[in-house]
CSV table of C-alpha atoms in Angstrom, one decimal:
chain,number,residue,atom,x,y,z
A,1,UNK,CA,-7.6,-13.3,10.8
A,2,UNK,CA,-8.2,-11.1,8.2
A,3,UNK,CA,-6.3,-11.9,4.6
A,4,UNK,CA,-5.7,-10.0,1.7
A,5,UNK,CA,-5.8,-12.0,-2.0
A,6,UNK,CA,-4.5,-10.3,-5.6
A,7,UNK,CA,-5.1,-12.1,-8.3
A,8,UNK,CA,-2.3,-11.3,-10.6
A,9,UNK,CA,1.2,-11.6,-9.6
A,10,UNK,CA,2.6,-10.1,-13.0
A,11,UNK,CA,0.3,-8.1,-15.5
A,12,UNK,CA,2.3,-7.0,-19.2
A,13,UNK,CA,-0.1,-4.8,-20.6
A,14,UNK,CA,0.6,-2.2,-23.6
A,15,UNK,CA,0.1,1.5,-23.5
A,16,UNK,CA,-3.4,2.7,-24.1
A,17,UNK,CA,-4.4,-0.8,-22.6
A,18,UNK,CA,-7.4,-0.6,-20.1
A,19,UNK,CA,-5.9,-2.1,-16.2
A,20,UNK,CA,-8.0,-4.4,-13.8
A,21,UNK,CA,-6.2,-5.5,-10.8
A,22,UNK,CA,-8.2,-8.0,-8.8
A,23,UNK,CA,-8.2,-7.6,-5.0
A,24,UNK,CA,-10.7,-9.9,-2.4
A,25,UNK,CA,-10.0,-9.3,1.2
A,26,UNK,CA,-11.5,-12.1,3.7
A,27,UNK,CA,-13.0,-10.0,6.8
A,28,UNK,CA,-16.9,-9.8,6.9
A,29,UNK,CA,-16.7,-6.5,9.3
A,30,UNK,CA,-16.4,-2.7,8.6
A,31,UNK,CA,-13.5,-2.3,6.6
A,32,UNK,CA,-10.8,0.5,5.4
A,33,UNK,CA,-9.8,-0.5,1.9
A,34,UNK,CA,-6.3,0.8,0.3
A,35,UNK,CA,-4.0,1.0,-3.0
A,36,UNK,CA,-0.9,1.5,-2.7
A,37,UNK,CA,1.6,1.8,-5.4
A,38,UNK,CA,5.7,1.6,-5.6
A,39,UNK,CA,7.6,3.1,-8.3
A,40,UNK,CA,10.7,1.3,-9.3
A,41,UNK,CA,13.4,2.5,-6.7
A,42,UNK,CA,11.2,4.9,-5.1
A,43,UNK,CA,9.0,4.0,-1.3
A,44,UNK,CA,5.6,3.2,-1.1
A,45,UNK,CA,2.4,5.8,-2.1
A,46,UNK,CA,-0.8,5.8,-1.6
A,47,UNK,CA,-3.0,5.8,-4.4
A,48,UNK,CA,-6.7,5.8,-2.9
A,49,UNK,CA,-8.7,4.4,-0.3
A,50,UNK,CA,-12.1,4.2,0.3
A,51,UNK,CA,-14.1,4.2,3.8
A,52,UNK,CA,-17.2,5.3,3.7
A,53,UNK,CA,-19.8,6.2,1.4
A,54,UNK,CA,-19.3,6.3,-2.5
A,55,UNK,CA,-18.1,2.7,-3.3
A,56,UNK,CA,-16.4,4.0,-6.5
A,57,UNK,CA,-13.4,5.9,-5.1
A,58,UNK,CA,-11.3,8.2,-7.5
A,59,UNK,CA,-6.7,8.5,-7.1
A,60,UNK,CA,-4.3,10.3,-8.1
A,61,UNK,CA,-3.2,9.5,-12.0
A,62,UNK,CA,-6.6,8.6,-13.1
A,63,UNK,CA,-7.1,5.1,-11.0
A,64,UNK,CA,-10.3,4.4,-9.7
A,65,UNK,CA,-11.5,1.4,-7.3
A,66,UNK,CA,-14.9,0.2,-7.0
A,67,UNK,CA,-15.4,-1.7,-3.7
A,68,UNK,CA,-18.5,-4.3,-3.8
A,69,UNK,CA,-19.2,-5.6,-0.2
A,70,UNK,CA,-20.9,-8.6,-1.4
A,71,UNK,CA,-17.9,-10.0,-2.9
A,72,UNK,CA,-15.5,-8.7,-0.6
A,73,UNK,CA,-13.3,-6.9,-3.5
A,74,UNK,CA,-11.5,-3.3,-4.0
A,75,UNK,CA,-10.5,-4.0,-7.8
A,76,UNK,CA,-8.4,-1.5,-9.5
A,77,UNK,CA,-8.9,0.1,-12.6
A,78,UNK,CA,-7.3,2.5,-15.1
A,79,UNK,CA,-9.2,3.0,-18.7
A,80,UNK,CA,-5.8,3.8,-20.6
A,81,UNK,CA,-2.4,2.5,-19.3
A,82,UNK,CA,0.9,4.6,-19.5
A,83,UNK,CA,4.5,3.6,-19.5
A,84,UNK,CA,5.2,5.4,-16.2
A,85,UNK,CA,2.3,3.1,-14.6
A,86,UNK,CA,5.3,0.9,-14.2
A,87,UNK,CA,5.3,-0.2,-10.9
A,88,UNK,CA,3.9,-2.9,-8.5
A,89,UNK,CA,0.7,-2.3,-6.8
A,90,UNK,CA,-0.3,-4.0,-3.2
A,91,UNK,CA,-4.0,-3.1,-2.3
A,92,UNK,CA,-4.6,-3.4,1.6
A,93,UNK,CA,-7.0,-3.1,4.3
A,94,UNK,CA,-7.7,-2.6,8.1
A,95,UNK,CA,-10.8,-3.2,10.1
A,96,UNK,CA,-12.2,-3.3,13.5
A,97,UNK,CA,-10.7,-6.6,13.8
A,98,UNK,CA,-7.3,-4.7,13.8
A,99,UNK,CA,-8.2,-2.0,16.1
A,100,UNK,CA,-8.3,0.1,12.5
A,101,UNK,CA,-4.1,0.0,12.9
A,102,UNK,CA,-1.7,-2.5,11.3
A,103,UNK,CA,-2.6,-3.0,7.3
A,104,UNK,CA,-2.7,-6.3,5.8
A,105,UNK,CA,-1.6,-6.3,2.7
A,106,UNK,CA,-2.0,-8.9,-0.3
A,107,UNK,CA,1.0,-9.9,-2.1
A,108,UNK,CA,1.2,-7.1,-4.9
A,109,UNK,CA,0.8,-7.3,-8.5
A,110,UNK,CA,4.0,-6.5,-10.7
A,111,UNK,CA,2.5,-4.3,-13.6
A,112,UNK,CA,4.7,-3.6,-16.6
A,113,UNK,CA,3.5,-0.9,-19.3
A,114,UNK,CA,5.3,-1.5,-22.9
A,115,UNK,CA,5.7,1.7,-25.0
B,1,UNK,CA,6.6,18.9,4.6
B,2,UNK,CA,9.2,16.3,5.7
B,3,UNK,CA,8.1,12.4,5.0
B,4,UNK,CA,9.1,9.3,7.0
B,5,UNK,CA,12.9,8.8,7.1
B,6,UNK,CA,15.0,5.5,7.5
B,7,UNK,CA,18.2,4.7,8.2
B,8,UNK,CA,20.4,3.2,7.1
B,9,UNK,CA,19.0,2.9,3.6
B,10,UNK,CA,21.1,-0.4,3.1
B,11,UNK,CA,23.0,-2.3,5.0
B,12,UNK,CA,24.7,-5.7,4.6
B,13,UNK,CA,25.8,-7.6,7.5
B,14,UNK,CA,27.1,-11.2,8.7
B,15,UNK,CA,24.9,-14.0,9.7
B,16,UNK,CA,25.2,-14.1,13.9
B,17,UNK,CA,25.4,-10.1,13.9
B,18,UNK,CA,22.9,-7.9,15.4
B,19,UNK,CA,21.6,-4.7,13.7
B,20,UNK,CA,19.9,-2.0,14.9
B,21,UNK,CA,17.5,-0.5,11.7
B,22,UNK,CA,16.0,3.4,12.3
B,23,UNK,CA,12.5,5.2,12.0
B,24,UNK,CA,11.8,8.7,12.1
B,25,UNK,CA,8.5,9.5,11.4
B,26,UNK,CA,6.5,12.2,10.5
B,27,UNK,CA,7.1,14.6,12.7
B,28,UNK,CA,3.6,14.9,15.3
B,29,UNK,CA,2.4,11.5,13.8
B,30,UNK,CA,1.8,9.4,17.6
B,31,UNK,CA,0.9,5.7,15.4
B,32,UNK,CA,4.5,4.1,14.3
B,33,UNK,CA,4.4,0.5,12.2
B,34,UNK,CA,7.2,-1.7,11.3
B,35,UNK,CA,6.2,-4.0,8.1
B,36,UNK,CA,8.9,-6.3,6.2
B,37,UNK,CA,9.0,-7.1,2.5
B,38,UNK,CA,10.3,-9.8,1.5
B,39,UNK,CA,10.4,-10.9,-2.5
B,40,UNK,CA,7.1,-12.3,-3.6
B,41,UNK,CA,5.8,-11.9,-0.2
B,42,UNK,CA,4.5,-8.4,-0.2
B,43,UNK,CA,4.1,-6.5,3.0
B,44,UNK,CA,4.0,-8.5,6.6
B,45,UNK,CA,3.2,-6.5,9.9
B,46,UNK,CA,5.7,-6.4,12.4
B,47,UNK,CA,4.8,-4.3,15.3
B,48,UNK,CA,2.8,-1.2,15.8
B,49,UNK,CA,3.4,1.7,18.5
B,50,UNK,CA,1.0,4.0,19.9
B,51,UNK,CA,3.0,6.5,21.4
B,52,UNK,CA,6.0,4.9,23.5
B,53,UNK,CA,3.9,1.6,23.5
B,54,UNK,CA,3.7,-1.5,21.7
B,55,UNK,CA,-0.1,-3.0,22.0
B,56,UNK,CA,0.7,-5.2,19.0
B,57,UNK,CA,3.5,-6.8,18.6
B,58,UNK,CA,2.0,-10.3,16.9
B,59,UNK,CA,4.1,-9.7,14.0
B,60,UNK,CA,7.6,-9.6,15.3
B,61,UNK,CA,8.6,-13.4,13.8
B,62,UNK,CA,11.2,-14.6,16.5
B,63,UNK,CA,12.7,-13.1,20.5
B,64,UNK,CA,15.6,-12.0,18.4
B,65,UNK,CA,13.8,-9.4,17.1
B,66,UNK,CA,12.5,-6.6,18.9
B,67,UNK,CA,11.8,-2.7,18.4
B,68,UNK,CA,11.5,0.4,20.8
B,69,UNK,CA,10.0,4.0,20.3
B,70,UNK,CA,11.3,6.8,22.6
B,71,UNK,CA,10.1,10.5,23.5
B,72,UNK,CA,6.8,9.2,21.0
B,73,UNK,CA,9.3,9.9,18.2
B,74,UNK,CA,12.2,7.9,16.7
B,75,UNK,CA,11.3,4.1,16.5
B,76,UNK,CA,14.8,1.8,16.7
B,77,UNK,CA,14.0,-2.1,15.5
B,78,UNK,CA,16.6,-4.5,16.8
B,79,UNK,CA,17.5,-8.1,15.3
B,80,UNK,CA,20.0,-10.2,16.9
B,81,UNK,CA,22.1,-12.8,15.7
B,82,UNK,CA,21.0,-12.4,12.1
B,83,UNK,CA,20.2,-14.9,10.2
B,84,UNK,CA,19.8,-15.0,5.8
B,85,UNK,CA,16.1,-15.2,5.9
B,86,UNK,CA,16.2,-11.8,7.8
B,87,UNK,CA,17.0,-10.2,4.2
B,88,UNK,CA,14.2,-8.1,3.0
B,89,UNK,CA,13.6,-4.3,3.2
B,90,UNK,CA,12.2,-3.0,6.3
B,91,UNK,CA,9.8,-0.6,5.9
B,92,UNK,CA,8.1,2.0,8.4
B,93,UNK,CA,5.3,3.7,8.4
B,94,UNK,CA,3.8,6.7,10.3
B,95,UNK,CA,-0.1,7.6,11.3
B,96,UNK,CA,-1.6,10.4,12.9
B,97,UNK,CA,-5.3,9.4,13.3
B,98,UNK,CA,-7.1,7.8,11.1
B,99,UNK,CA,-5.8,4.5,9.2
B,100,UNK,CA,-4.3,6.5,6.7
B,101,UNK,CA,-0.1,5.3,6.8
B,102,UNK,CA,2.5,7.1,5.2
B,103,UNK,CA,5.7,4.6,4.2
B,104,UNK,CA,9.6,5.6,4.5
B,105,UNK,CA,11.6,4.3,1.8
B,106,UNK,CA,12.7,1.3,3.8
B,107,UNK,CA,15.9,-0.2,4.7
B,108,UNK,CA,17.7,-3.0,2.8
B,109,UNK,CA,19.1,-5.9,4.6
B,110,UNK,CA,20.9,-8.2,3.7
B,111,UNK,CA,22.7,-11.0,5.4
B,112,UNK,CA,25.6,-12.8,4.2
């Protein structure tokens, strides 16, 4: 079965900080990679995805993700934190395995800007 | 236009009850997923729906849980006899094609 692993459970980072959020996924097959953010009190938003083509994928609010098939990662980055980056972030992914449907999802990373 | 809705938005209910948690999706979307999210356990798959049907349904964790989706619309997810480590927030989600989902806010549950 296909598995989902984030590295960081809680990142504390200040504003202006550059982001890296580590994500390695497990399947060896043709995958649909995902971030997806949630805002304190507010439902779950997709920030990017990549599935095809350009391996360096461009969201909303100046996030990127670079995904590297030969080490199975979709890691997330942001050059200059804010404060309203607050949130956690869960990266997912579906694949043929799945019938491209249900999402796995790893188990989120807690991110907290300080003003 | 209008997002995935849930209902209700919390609810807290007594250990033995059953509860019946609502989806409306987005409205044309035929794909319907239940996920669960439990603290420090992120997101786990439930069951999926493609149209009226169910072809996965690996997630659901126990019989006493089970979910429906009439008219390809409104998806109802049932648990009986509630137990505490039902409590999470119950999240749905909505597809048209494509693996692209779009989340509902979730519902809260709590069991007491």
């Amino acid at each position: 079965a296909q598995s989902v692993s984030q590295h960081n459970h809680h990142v504390i980072l200040s504003e202006a900080a550059s982001l890296e959020l580590g994500c390695n996924y497990s399947y060896g097959g043709t995958v649909n990679l995902f971030w997806y953010v949630q805002y304190p009190g507010q439902h779950l938003q997709l920030l990017l995805k990549y599935f095809s083509g350009d391996p360096l994928v461009k969201g909303i609010k100046g996030f990127e993700a670079e995904f590297i098939k030969s080490k199975f990662s979709f890691n997330l980055r942001k050059p200059s934190v804010q404060w309203s980056d607050t949130a956690e972030y869960f990266c997912a992914v579906n694949s043929m395995n799945s019938g491209y449907s249900t999402l796995t999802f790893g188990k989120g990373t807690m991110l907290l800007v300080s003003p | 236009g209008a997002g995935v809705s849930q209902s209700p938005s919390n609810k807290v209910t007594e250990k033995g009850k059953d509860v019946e948690l609502r989806c409306d999706p987005i409205s044309g979307h035929t794909a319907l997923y239940w996920y669960r999210q439990s603290l420090g356990q992120g997101l786990e798959f439930l069951i999926y729906f493609q149209g009226n049907s169910a072809p996965d349904k690996s997630g659901l964790p126990s019989d006493r849980f089970s979910a429906e989706r009439t008219g390809g619309s409104v998806s109802t997810l049932t648990i009986q006899r509630t137990q505490q480590e039902d409590s999470a927030v119950y999240l749905c989600a909505s597809s048209l094609v494509g693996p692209e989902q779009y989340f509902g806010p979730g519902t809260r549950l709590t069991v007491t």
